[in-house]
Amino acid sequence: ADRAAADAADATGVVRGRLAVGVIVTTAAVDVPEVLQRYRAQHPDVRVVLRSGRSDDLVAAIRKGDLDLAFLGLPEGERPSGVETVVLDHDEHVLVVPAGHRLAGTSRVTLQEIVAETFVDFVAGTPARAQSDQAFAAAGVVRDVAYEAGVVELIIRLIARGLAVALLPSAYIRPLAAGDPELALVPVVDGPHRIEYLAWSRFNPSPATRAMLDVLGVRPPSGS
């Protein structure tokens, strides 16, 4: 019934209804609040619902119909399945260390050179964690992940306290570290790479979803 009402409103040129948006915590390719501000200015009658989570859960929610679209981050070589996608950006991870760490100020390092460090990372089994795990596996080395955290803010606080180091997406962490004297960033020669995606339902996107794709400058494939 809600969709029928939204479609009827769309026929008159007015976008109404609900837009459910999923966002990973390290989204960097798009300034989500700025996008929502532009969307709100153009479509004030749409109620926007935000949900944060891991990329695989957000994709599953789109397929199930609980989300309309989502901003994702996946390891290089992996692609969301069962949904429409467009690549937003390619990024590489950097090593994040306390400002007083022995590697702070180093021009670059390899995974072999940092494998003995104590790491904090996202929870095992998540796409965010897989990005680093796959890179270390490809380098043939095993690291010690002493701390697992579900939120990046806690990861950063543990690093600042000198308890661990981490590999985080450069586009996300650079603006934060620029104003934080307790952190230092070091490029990693063979570090993880990730791709940020925008994903949405393959099944008849709602008028509110199509309006958001338009705000983002994304043209859906014909038939979507």
mmCIF file of C-alpha atoms in Angstrom:
data_model
loop_
_atom_site.group_PDB
_atom_site.id
_atom_site.type_symbol
_atom_site.label_atom_id
_atom_site.label_comp_id
_atom_site.label_asym_id
_atom_site.label_seq_id
_atom_site.Cartn_x
_atom_site.Cartn_y
_atom_site.Cartn_z
ATOM 1 C CA ALA A 1 0.000 0.000 0.000
ATOM 2 C CA ASP A 2 2.835 2.380 0.858
ATOM 3 C CA ARG A 3 4.546 1.628 -2.457
ATOM 4 C CA ALA A 4 1.317 2.170 -4.391
ATOM 5 C CA ALA A 5 0.897 5.558 -2.732
ATOM 6 C CA ALA A 6 4.509 6.472 -3.503
ATOM 7 C CA ASP A 7 4.095 5.446 -7.149
ATOM 8 C CA ALA A 8 0.895 7.465 -7.418
ATOM 9 C CA ALA A 9 2.637 10.531 -5.995
ATOM 10 C CA ASP A 10 5.561 9.989 -8.364
ATOM 11 C CA ALA A 11 3.177 10.098 -11.312
ATOM 12 C CA THR A 12 2.312 13.657 -10.317
ATOM 13 C CA GLY A 13 5.977 14.634 -10.092
ATOM 14 C CA VAL A 14 6.196 14.492 -6.278
ATOM 15 C CA VAL A 15 8.472 11.965 -4.570
ATOM 16 C CA ARG A 16 7.078 10.625 -1.307
ATOM 17 C CA GLY A 17 7.456 7.544 0.840
ATOM 18 C CA ARG A 18 10.389 6.041 2.715
ATOM 19 C CA LEU A 19 14.048 5.650 1.786
ATOM 20 C CA ALA A 20 16.118 3.188 3.833
ATOM 21 C CA VAL A 21 19.852 3.768 3.448
ATOM 22 C CA GLY A 22 22.657 1.536 4.734
ATOM 23 C CA VAL A 23 26.110 2.927 5.482
ATOM 24 C CA ILE A 24 29.386 1.345 6.561
ATOM 25 C CA VAL A 25 31.168 3.279 9.302
ATOM 26 C CA THR A 26 34.238 3.995 7.130
ATOM 27 C CA THR A 27 32.399 5.397 4.113
ATOM 28 C CA ALA A 28 34.714 7.946 2.498
ATOM 29 C CA ALA A 29 33.876 8.099 -1.216
ATOM 30 C CA VAL A 30 30.701 10.062 -0.503
ATOM 31 C CA ASP A 31 29.919 12.686 2.118
ATOM 32 C CA VAL A 32 26.690 11.030 3.235
ATOM 33 C CA PRO A 33 25.322 13.949 5.331
ATOM 34 C CA GLU A 34 25.956 16.337 2.432
ATOM 35 C CA VAL A 35 24.152 14.000 0.016
ATOM 36 C CA LEU A 36 21.227 13.687 2.404
ATOM 37 C CA GLN A 37 21.079 17.463 2.720
ATOM 38 C CA ARG A 38 20.753 17.851 -1.055
ATOM 39 C CA TYR A 39 18.220 15.022 -1.195
ATOM 40 C CA ARG A 40 16.149 16.585 1.564
ATOM 41 C CA ALA A 41 16.141 19.945 -0.207
ATOM 42 C CA GLN A 42 14.792 18.348 -3.379
ATOM 43 C CA HIS A 43 12.453 15.781 -1.811
ATOM 44 C CA PRO A 44 11.250 17.009 1.600
ATOM 45 C CA ASP A 45 8.310 14.574 1.649
ATOM 46 C CA VAL A 46 10.540 11.482 1.789
ATOM 47 C CA ARG A 47 11.272 10.000 5.220
ATOM 48 C CA VAL A 48 14.890 8.813 5.279
ATOM 49 C CA VAL A 49 15.921 5.970 7.581
ATOM 50 C CA LEU A 50 19.636 5.324 8.167
ATOM 51 C CA ARG A 51 21.189 2.039 9.216
ATOM 52 C CA SER A 52 24.873 1.344 9.803
ATOM 53 C CA GLY A 53 26.406 -2.110 9.573
ATOM 54 C CA ARG A 54 28.826 -4.398 7.820
ATOM 55 C CA SER A 55 28.786 -4.569 4.052
ATOM 56 C CA ASP A 56 27.592 -8.172 3.754
ATOM 57 C CA ASP A 57 24.676 -7.547 6.123
ATOM 58 C CA LEU A 58 23.688 -4.398 4.226
ATOM 59 C CA VAL A 59 23.706 -6.260 0.899
ATOM 60 C CA ALA A 60 21.542 -9.008 2.407
ATOM 61 C CA ALA A 61 19.124 -6.353 3.683
ATOM 62 C CA ILE A 62 18.821 -4.871 0.177
ATOM 63 C CA ARG A 63 18.069 -8.292 -1.296
ATOM 64 C CA LYS A 64 15.490 -8.894 1.421
ATOM 65 C CA GLY A 65 13.841 -5.517 0.825
ATOM 66 C CA ASP A 66 14.698 -4.011 4.211
ATOM 67 C CA LEU A 67 17.048 -1.443 2.632
ATOM 68 C CA ASP A 68 16.696 0.500 -0.599
ATOM 69 C CA LEU A 69 20.369 1.242 -1.136
ATOM 70 C CA ALA A 70 23.680 1.157 0.716
ATOM 71 C CA PHE A 71 27.225 2.476 0.689
ATOM 72 C CA LEU A 72 29.650 -0.451 0.935
ATOM 73 C CA GLY A 73 33.352 -1.247 1.190
ATOM 74 C CA LEU A 74 34.727 -4.607 0.066
ATOM 75 C CA PRO A 75 38.150 -6.166 -0.524
ATOM 76 C CA GLU A 76 39.522 -5.744 -3.999
ATOM 77 C CA GLY A 77 38.332 -8.645 -6.139
ATOM 78 C CA GLU A 78 35.014 -9.093 -4.294
ATOM 79 C CA ARG A 79 31.747 -7.722 -5.636
ATOM 80 C CA PRO A 80 28.276 -7.548 -4.063
ATOM 81 C CA SER A 81 25.967 -10.220 -5.456
ATOM 82 C CA GLY A 82 22.257 -10.081 -6.159
ATOM 83 C CA VAL A 83 22.108 -6.279 -6.260
ATOM 84 C CA GLU A 84 22.825 -3.495 -8.726
ATOM 85 C CA THR A 85 26.106 -1.694 -8.029
ATOM 86 C CA VAL A 86 28.318 1.127 -9.192
ATOM 87 C CA VAL A 87 31.928 1.658 -8.102
ATOM 88 C CA LEU A 88 32.391 4.893 -6.160
ATOM 89 C CA ASP A 89 36.114 4.767 -5.414
ATOM 90 C CA HIS A 90 39.244 2.627 -5.088
ATOM 91 C CA ASP A 91 41.322 3.052 -1.936
ATOM 92 C CA GLU A 92 44.318 1.568 -0.175
ATOM 93 C CA HIS A 93 44.962 1.084 3.532
ATOM 94 C CA VAL A 94 47.641 2.838 5.546
ATOM 95 C CA LEU A 95 49.258 1.808 8.802
ATOM 96 C CA VAL A 96 47.943 3.852 11.732
ATOM 97 C CA VAL A 97 50.332 4.064 14.707
ATOM 98 C CA PRO A 98 50.661 6.174 17.857
ATOM 99 C CA ALA A 99 52.556 9.407 17.259
ATOM 100 C CA GLY A 100 55.490 8.180 19.359
ATOM 101 C CA HIS A 101 55.739 4.797 17.632
ATOM 102 C CA ARG A 102 59.101 3.735 16.187
ATOM 103 C CA LEU A 103 57.580 3.694 12.676
ATOM 104 C CA ALA A 104 56.007 7.155 12.863
ATOM 105 C CA GLY A 105 57.570 9.253 10.115
ATOM 106 C CA THR A 106 58.714 6.247 8.093
ATOM 107 C CA SER A 107 58.296 6.793 4.360
ATOM 108 C CA ARG A 108 56.789 3.328 3.755
ATOM 109 C CA VAL A 109 56.696 -0.199 5.162
ATOM 110 C CA THR A 110 55.830 -3.713 4.014
ATOM 111 C CA LEU A 111 53.552 -6.197 5.728
ATOM 112 C CA GLN A 112 56.593 -8.327 6.518
ATOM 113 C CA GLU A 113 58.125 -5.405 8.399
ATOM 114 C CA ILE A 114 55.064 -4.822 10.574
ATOM 115 C CA VAL A 115 53.848 -8.381 11.124
ATOM 116 C CA ALA A 116 55.348 -8.503 14.630
ATOM 117 C CA GLU A 117 53.281 -5.497 15.756
ATOM 118 C CA THR A 118 50.250 -5.890 17.995
ATOM 119 C CA PHE A 119 47.144 -5.162 15.930
ATOM 120 C CA VAL A 120 43.625 -3.964 16.562
ATOM 121 C CA ASP A 121 41.138 -4.714 13.802
ATOM 122 C CA PHE A 122 37.486 -5.199 13.034
ATOM 123 C CA VAL A 123 35.738 -8.391 14.106
ATOM 124 C CA ALA A 124 36.893 -11.565 12.354
ATOM 125 C CA GLY A 125 34.625 -12.683 9.524
ATOM 126 C CA THR A 126 33.497 -9.203 8.519
ATOM 127 C CA PRO A 127 34.326 -7.652 5.123
ATOM 128 C CA ALA A 128 36.222 -4.840 6.884
ATOM 129 C CA ARG A 129 38.467 -7.391 8.594
ATOM 130 C CA ALA A 130 38.820 -9.535 5.460
ATOM 131 C CA GLN A 131 40.574 -6.712 3.644
ATOM 132 C CA SER A 132 43.581 -6.916 5.976
ATOM 133 C CA ASP A 133 43.426 -10.683 6.522
ATOM 134 C CA GLN A 134 43.614 -11.327 2.788
ATOM 135 C CA ALA A 135 46.570 -8.995 2.350
ATOM 136 C CA PHE A 136 48.579 -10.709 5.094
ATOM 137 C CA ALA A 137 47.674 -14.129 3.711
ATOM 138 C CA ALA A 138 48.857 -13.060 0.249
ATOM 139 C CA ALA A 139 52.142 -11.892 1.800
ATOM 140 C CA GLY A 140 52.533 -15.273 3.501
ATOM 141 C CA VAL A 141 52.742 -13.868 7.043
ATOM 142 C CA VAL A 142 50.555 -14.208 10.133
ATOM 143 C CA ARG A 143 49.977 -11.271 12.467
ATOM 144 C CA ASP A 144 48.691 -11.025 16.022
ATOM 145 C CA VAL A 145 45.287 -9.369 16.332
ATOM 146 C CA ALA A 146 45.061 -8.749 20.054
ATOM 147 C CA TYR A 147 41.994 -6.500 19.957
ATOM 148 C CA GLU A 148 38.788 -6.694 17.937
ATOM 149 C CA ALA A 149 36.327 -3.828 17.747
ATOM 150 C CA GLY A 150 33.079 -3.233 15.936
ATOM 151 C CA VAL A 151 33.441 0.535 15.713
ATOM 152 C CA VAL A 152 36.328 2.483 14.229
ATOM 153 C CA GLU A 153 36.244 5.100 16.990
ATOM 154 C CA LEU A 154 37.334 2.468 19.523
ATOM 155 C CA ILE A 155 40.086 1.260 17.176
ATOM 156 C CA ILE A 156 41.460 4.790 16.942
ATOM 157 C CA ARG A 157 41.340 5.269 20.727
ATOM 158 C CA LEU A 158 43.273 2.040 21.325
ATOM 159 C CA ILE A 159 45.935 3.169 18.852
ATOM 160 C CA ALA A 160 46.218 6.590 20.477
ATOM 161 C CA ARG A 161 46.783 4.875 23.835
ATOM 162 C CA GLY A 162 49.710 2.967 22.390
ATOM 163 C CA LEU A 163 48.035 -0.432 22.763
ATOM 164 C CA ALA A 164 48.108 -1.450 19.099
ATOM 165 C CA VAL A 165 48.442 -0.437 15.465
ATOM 166 C CA ALA A 166 45.917 -0.893 12.652
ATOM 167 C CA LEU A 167 45.448 -0.867 8.895
ATOM 168 C CA LEU A 168 42.607 1.470 7.907
ATOM 169 C CA PRO A 169 41.344 2.908 4.602
ATOM 170 C CA SER A 170 43.411 5.965 3.751
ATOM 171 C CA ALA A 171 40.550 8.099 2.430
ATOM 172 C CA TYR A 172 38.707 7.636 5.718
ATOM 173 C CA ILE A 173 41.528 8.003 8.226
ATOM 174 C CA ARG A 174 43.603 10.800 6.654
ATOM 175 C CA PRO A 175 41.142 13.625 7.454
ATOM 176 C CA LEU A 176 40.796 12.353 11.034
ATOM 177 C CA ALA A 177 44.518 11.917 11.622
ATOM 178 C CA ALA A 178 45.322 15.341 10.161
ATOM 179 C CA GLY A 179 43.835 16.976 13.242
ATOM 180 C CA ASP A 180 44.956 14.376 15.785
ATOM 181 C CA PRO A 181 48.494 14.789 17.171
ATOM 182 C CA GLU A 182 48.289 11.348 18.798
ATOM 183 C CA LEU A 183 48.205 9.477 15.466
ATOM 184 C CA ALA A 184 50.653 8.960 12.617
ATOM 185 C CA LEU A 185 50.083 7.336 9.218
ATOM 186 C CA VAL A 186 52.563 5.218 7.291
ATOM 187 C CA PRO A 187 52.038 4.062 3.662
ATOM 188 C CA VAL A 188 52.134 0.275 3.172
ATOM 189 C CA VAL A 189 53.693 -1.021 -0.038
ATOM 190 C CA ASP A 190 51.727 -4.281 -0.193
ATOM 191 C CA GLY A 191 48.811 -3.317 2.030
ATOM 192 C CA PRO A 192 45.096 -4.023 1.594
ATOM 193 C CA HIS A 193 43.008 -2.397 -1.118
ATOM 194 C CA ARG A 194 39.269 -1.863 -1.040
ATOM 195 C CA ILE A 195 36.536 -0.744 -3.391
ATOM 196 C CA GLU A 196 33.630 1.407 -2.261
ATOM 197 C CA TYR A 197 30.313 0.634 -3.918
ATOM 198 C CA LEU A 198 26.836 2.051 -4.063
ATOM 199 C CA ALA A 199 24.352 -0.835 -4.148
ATOM 200 C CA TRP A 200 20.583 -0.882 -4.641
ATOM 201 C CA SER A 201 17.823 -3.353 -5.366
ATOM 202 C CA ARG A 202 17.552 -4.989 -8.769
ATOM 203 C CA PHE A 203 13.800 -5.315 -8.325
ATOM 204 C CA ASN A 204 11.845 -2.234 -9.386
ATOM 205 C CA PRO A 205 13.523 0.518 -7.292
ATOM 206 C CA SER A 206 11.069 2.843 -5.577
ATOM 207 C CA PRO A 207 10.610 6.469 -6.688
ATOM 208 C CA ALA A 208 12.521 7.550 -3.567
ATOM 209 C CA THR A 209 15.418 5.254 -4.506
ATOM 210 C CA ARG A 210 15.510 6.480 -8.085
ATOM 211 C CA ALA A 211 15.500 10.042 -6.793
ATOM 212 C CA MET A 212 18.538 9.318 -4.616
ATOM 213 C CA LEU A 213 20.362 7.724 -7.557
ATOM 214 C CA ASP A 214 19.637 10.910 -9.486
ATOM 215 C CA VAL A 215 21.055 13.078 -6.685
ATOM 216 C CA LEU A 216 24.179 10.915 -6.717
ATOM 217 C CA GLY A 217 24.456 11.188 -10.492
ATOM 218 C CA VAL A 218 23.967 7.446 -10.991
ATOM 219 C CA ARG A 219 22.030 6.205 -13.986
ATOM 220 C CA PRO A 220 20.361 2.850 -13.271
ATOM 221 C CA PRO A 221 20.609 0.144 -15.941
ATOM 222 C CA SER A 222 17.614 0.072 -18.275
ATOM 223 C CA GLY A 223 14.856 -1.986 -16.723
ATOM 224 C CA SER A 224 15.725 -1.027 -13.121
#
